Short mmCIF file of C-alpha atoms and ligand atoms in Angstrom, two decimals:
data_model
loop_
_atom_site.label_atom_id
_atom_site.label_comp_id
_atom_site.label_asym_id
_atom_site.label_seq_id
_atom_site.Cartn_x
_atom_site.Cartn_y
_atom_site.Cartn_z
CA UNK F 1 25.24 13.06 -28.32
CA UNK F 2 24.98 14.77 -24.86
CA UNK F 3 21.37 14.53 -23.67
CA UNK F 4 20.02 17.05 -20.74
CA UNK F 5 16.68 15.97 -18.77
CA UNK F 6 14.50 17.87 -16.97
CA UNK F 7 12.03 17.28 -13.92
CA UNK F 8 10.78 19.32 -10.97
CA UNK F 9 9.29 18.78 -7.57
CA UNK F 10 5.83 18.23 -6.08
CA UNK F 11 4.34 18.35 -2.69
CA UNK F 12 1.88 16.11 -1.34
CA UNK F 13 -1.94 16.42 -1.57
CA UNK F 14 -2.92 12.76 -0.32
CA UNK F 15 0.22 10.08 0.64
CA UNK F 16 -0.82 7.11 -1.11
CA UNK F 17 0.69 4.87 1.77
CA UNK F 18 -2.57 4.12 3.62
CA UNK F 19 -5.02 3.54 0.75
CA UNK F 20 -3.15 3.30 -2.47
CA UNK F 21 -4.44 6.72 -4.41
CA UNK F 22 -2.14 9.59 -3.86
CA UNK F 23 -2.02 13.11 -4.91
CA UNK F 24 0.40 15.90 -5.47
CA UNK F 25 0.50 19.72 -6.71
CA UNK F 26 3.39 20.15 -9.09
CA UNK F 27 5.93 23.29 -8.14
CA UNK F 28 8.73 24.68 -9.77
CA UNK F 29 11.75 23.39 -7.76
CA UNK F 30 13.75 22.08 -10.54
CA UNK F 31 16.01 18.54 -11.44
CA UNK F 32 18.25 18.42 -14.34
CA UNK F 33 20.20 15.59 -15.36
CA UNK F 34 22.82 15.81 -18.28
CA UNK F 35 24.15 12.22 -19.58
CA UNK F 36 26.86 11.62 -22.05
CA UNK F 37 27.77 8.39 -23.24
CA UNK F 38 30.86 8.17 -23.87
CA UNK F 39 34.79 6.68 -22.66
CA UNK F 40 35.23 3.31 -20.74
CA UNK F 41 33.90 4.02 -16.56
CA UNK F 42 29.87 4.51 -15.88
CA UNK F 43 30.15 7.31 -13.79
CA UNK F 44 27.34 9.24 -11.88
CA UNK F 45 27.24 12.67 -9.79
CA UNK F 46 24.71 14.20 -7.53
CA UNK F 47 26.26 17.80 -7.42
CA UNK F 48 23.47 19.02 -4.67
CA UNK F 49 24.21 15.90 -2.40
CA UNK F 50 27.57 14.41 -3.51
CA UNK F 51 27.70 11.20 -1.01
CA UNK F 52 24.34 10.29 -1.91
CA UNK F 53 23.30 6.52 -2.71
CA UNK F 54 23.93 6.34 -6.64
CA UNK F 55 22.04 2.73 -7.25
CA UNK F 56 18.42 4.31 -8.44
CA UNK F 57 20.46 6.84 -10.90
CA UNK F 58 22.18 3.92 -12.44
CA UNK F 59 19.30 1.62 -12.40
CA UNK F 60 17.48 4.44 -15.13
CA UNK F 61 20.28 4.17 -17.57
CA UNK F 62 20.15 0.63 -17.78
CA UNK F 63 16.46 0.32 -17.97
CA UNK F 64 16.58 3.07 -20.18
CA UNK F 65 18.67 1.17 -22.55
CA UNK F 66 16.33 -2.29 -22.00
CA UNK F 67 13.31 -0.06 -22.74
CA UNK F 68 15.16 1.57 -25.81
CA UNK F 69 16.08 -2.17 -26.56
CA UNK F 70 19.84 -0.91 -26.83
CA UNK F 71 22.62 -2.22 -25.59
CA UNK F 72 24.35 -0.29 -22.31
CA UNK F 73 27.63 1.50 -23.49
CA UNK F 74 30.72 0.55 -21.89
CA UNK F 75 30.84 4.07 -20.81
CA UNK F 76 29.22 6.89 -19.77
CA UNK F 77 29.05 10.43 -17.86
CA UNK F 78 25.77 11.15 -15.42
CA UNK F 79 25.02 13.90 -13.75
CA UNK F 80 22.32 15.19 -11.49
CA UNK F 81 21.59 18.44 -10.35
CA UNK F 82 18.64 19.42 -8.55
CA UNK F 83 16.85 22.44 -6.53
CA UNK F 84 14.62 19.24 -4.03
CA UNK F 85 16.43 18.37 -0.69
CA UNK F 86 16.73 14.74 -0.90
CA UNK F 87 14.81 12.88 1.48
CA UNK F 88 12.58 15.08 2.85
CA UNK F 89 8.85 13.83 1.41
CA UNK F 90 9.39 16.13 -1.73
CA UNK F 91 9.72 13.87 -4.04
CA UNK F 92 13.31 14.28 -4.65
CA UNK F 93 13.53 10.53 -6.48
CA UNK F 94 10.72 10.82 -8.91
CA UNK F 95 11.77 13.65 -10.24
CA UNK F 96 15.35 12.26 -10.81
CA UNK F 97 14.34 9.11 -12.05
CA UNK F 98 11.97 11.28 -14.44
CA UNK F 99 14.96 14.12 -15.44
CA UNK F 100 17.42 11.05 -16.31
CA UNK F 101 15.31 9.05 -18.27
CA UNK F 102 14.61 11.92 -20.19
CA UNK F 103 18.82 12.36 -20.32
CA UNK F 104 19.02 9.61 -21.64
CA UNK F 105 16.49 8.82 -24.02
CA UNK F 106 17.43 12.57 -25.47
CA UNK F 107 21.21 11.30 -25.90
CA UNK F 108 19.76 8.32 -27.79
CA UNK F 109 17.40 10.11 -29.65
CA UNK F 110 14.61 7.84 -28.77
CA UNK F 111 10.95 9.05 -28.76
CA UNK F 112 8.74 7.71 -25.90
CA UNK F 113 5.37 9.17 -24.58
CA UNK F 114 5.36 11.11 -21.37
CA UNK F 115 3.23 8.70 -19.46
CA UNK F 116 5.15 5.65 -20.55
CA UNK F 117 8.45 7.74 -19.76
CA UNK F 118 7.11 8.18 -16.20
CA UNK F 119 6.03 4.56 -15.40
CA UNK F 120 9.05 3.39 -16.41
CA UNK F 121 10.67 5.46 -14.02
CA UNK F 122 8.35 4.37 -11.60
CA UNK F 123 9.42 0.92 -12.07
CA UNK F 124 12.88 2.22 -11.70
CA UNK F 125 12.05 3.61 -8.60
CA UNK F 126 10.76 0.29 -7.34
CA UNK F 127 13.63 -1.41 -8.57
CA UNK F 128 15.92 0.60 -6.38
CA UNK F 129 13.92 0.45 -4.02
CA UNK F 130 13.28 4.19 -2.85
CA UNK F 131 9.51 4.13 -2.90
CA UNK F 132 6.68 1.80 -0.89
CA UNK F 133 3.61 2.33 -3.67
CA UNK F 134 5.91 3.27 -6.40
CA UNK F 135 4.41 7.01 -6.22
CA UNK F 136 3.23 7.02 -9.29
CA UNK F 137 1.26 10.19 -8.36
CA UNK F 138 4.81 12.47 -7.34
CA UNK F 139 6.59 11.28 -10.52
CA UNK F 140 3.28 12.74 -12.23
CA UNK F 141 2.94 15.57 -10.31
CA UNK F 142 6.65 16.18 -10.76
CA UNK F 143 6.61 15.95 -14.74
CA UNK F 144 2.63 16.94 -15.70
CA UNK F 145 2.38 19.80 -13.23
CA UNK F 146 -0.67 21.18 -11.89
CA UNK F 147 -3.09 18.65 -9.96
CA UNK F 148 -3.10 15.23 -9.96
CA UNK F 149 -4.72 12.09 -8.32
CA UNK F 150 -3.42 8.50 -9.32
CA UNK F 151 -4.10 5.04 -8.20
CA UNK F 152 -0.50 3.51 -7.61
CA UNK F 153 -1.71 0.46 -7.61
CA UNK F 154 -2.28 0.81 -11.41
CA UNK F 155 -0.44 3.35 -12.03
CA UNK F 156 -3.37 5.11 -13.76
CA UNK F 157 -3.74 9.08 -13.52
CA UNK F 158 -7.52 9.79 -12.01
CA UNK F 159 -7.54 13.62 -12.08
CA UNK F 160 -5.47 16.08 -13.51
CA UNK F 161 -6.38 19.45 -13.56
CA UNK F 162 -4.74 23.14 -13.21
CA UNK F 163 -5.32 25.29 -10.05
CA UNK F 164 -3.57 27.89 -10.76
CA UNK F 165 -0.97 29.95 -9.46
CA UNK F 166 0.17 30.13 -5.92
CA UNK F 167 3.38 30.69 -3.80
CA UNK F 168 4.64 27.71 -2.42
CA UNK F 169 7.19 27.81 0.66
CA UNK F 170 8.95 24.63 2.06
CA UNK F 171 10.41 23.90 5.90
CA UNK F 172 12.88 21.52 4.70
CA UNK F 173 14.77 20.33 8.27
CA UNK F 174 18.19 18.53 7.91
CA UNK F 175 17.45 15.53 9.43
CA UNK F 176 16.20 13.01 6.37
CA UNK F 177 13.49 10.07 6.29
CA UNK F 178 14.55 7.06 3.82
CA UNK F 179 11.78 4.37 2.82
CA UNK F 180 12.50 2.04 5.17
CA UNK F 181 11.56 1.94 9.00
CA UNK F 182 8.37 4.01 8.33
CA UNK F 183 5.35 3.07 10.09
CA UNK F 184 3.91 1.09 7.53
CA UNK F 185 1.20 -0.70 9.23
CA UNK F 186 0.03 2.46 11.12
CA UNK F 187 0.08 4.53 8.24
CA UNK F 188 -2.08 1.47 6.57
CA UNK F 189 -4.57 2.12 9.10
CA UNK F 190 -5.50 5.69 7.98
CA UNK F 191 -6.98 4.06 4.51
CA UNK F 192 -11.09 4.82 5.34
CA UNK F 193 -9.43 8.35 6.03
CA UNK F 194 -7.34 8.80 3.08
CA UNK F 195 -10.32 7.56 1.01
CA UNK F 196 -12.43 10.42 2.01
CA UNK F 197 -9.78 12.58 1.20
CA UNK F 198 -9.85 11.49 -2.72
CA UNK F 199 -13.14 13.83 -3.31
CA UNK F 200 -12.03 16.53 -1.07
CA UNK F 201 -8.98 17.06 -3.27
CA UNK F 202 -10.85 17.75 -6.61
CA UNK F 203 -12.45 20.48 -5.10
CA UNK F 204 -10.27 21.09 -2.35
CA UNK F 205 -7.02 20.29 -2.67
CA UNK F 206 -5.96 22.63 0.12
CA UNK F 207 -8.12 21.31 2.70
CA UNK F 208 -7.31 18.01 1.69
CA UNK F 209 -3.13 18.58 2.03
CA UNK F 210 -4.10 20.11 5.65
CA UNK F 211 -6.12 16.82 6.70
CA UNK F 212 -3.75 14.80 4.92
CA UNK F 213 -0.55 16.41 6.58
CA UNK F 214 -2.08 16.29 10.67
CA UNK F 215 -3.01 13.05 9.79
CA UNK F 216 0.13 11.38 8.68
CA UNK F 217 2.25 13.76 11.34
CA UNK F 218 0.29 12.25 14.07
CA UNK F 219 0.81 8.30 12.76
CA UNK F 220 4.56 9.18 12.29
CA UNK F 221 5.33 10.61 14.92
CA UNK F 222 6.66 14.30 12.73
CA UNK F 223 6.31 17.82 14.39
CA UNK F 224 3.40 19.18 12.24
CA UNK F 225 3.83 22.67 14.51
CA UNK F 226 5.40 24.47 11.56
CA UNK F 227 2.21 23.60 9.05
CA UNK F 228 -0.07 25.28 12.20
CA UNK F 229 1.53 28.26 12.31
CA UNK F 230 1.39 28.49 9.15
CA UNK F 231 -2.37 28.43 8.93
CA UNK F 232 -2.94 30.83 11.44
CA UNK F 233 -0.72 33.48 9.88
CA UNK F 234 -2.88 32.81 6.74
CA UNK F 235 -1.82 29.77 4.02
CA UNK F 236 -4.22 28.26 2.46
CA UNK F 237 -3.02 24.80 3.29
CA UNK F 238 -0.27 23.25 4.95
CA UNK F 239 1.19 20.29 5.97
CA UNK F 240 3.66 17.58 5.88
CA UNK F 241 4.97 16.07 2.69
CA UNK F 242 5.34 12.75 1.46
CA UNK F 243 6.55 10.81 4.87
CA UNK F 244 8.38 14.52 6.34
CA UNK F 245 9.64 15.56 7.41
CA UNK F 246 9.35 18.90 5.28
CA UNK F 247 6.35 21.04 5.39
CA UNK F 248 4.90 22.31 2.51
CA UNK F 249 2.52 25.50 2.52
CA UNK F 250 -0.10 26.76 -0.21
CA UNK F 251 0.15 31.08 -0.15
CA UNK F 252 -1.95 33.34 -2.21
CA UNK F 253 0.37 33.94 -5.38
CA UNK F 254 2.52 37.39 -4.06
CA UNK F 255 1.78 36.88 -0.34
CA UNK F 256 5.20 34.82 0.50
CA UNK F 257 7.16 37.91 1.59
CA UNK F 258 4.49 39.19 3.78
CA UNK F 259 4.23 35.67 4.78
CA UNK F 260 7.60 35.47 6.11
CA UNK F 261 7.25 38.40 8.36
CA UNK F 262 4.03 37.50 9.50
CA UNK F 263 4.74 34.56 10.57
CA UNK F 264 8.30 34.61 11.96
CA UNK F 265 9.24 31.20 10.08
CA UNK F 266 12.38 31.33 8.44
CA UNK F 267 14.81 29.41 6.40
CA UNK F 268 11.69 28.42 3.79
CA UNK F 269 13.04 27.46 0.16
CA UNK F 270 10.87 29.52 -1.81
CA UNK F 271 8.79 27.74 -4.81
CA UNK F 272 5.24 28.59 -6.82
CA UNK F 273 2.58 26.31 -8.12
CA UNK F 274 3.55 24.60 -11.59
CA UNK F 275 1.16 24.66 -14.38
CA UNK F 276 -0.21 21.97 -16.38
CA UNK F 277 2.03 20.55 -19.36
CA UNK F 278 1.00 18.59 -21.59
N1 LIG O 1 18.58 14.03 -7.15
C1 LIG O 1 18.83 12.72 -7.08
N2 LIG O 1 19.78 12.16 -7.87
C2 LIG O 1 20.04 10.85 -7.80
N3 LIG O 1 19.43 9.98 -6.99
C3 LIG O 1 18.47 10.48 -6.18
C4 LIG O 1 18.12 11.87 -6.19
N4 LIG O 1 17.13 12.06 -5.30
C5 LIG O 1 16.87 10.86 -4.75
N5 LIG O 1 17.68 9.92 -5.26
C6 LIG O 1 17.72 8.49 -4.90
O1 LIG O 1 16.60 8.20 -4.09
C7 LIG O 1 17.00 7.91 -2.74
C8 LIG O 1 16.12 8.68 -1.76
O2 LIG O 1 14.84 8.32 -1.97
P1 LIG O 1 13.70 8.91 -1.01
O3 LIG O 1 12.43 8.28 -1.44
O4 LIG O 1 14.14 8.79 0.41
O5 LIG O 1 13.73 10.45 -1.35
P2 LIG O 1 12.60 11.43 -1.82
O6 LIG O 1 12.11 11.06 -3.16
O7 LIG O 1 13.20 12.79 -1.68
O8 LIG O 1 11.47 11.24 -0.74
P3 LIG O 1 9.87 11.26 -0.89
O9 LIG O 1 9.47 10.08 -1.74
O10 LIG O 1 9.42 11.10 0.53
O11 LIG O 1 9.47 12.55 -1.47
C9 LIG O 1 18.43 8.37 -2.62
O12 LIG O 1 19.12 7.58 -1.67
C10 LIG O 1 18.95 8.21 -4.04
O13 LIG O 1 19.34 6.87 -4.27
O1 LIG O 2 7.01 5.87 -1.74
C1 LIG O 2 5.81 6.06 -1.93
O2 LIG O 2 5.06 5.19 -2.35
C2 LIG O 2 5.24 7.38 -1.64
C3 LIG O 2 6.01 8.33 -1.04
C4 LIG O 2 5.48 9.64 -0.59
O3 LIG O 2 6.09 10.68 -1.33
C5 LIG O 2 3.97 9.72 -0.72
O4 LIG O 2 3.54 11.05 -0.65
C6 LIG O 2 3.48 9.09 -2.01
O5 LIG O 2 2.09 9.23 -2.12
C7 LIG O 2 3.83 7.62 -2.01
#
């Protein structure tokens, strides 16, 4: 049987580099992943970034299979389509590994609980090496929606809550930031900071993604000028993403076109907050 996954994107509350807890706001940029076993060649395709690295896509099949405590088919068709620029601190692997798990297990007709489905791609994540806490709290924020705040080092889920509905609008730039070579020890240094950022995010979450964003712009050296202008011209929050070097920023719902000519900025993918699923 042919099995279709879906996932979608988040953008960052709290990076869980410096202290370990990390939050996101789920939005609706969507992943979809459609995975047919079948012939004698394991085969995968990233239609929205063809010469992408295909090692973490592969890496969820087989520990799908391990967790399913099946066998790998000789064979088999992947394929990956997504809305999320890859790369660019919006969480672009999570909510792959999340979307072809799901493939997968739906091909297979296995049952497994959201959480578990999400840890395990996680651990995939890890595997392939794509992540530095295993960001637990994007592939959450990516499949649960709404808000969340997680511990990565346990991979435990502190706060999830829904906040509503609000336009979201991304400054994705082409240039991309992989894993490795970020300022690790730096960004290590912010933990007292990111800490007090936990409790500002339940109530919030806005201010908190502002903070958060200057904050890790300044350590990484990532023009945070975008998430500025934005504030003056009236979002609610703004800032980098992830490790950038997109910019995410929080709009009253309806206000994104207004926004736009406000503001001047241009070339913004255009999302909206996600809502809680269960
Ligand atoms: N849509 C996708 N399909 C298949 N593999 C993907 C996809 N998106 C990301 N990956 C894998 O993850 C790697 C990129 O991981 P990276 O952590 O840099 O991206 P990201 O998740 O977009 O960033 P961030 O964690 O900062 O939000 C790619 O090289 C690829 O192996
Ligand atoms: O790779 C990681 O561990 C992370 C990546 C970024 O998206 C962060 O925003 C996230 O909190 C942790």
């Amino acid at each position: 049987m042919i099995g279709k996954g879906t996932s979608y994107g988040a953008v960052s509350v709290i990076n869980a580099m410096p202290c370990g807890i990390g939050s996101t706001i789920g939005i609706t940029l969507r992943t979809t992943a459609v995975f047919n076993p079948c012939g004698q060649t394991r085969d995968v395709g990233i239609s929205n970034d063809p010469s992408e690295n295909k090692e973490m896509a592969r890496i969820c099949v087989a520990e799908a299979y391990k967790a399913m405590g099946m066998e790998e088919p000789e064979g088999w068709l992947l394929n990956i389509s997504s809305e999320i620029p890859i790369s660019r601190g919006l969480k672009s692997s999570s909510s792959a590994c999340n979307a072809i798990l799901s493939s997968v297990l739906l091909a297979e007709r296995f049952d497994m609980e959201k959480v578990d489905k999400i840890r395990l791609g996680v651990n995939c994540a890890r595997k392939a090496k794509v992540t530095v806490t295993g960001a637990f709290d994007d592939a959450c924020g990516c499949d649960l929606g709404g808000l969340v705040i997680t511990d990565n080092r346990k991979d435990t889920i502190l706060f999830h809550e829904d906040i509503g509905e609000y336009d979201v609008l991304i400054y994705s730039p082409k240039n991309k930031i992989k894993k490795t070579g970020l300022p690790l020890e730096e960004l290590r240094k912010l933990s007292s900071r990111s800490e007090k950022l936990v409790e500002l995010a339940k109530t919030d979450p806005f201010k908190a993604m502002t903070e958060n964003g200057r904050m890790i712009a300044a350590v990484s050296g990532i023009d945070n000028t975008i998430a500025e202008i934005a504030l003056e011209n009236g979002a609610l929050g703004a800032g980098v993403s992830g490790s950038g070097p997109a910019v995410a920023m929080i709009l009253e719902k309806g206000d994104a076109e207004n926004f736009v000519e406000r503001s001047g900025l241009i070339g913004l993918i255009s999302s909206g907050t996600r809502g809680v699923q269960e």
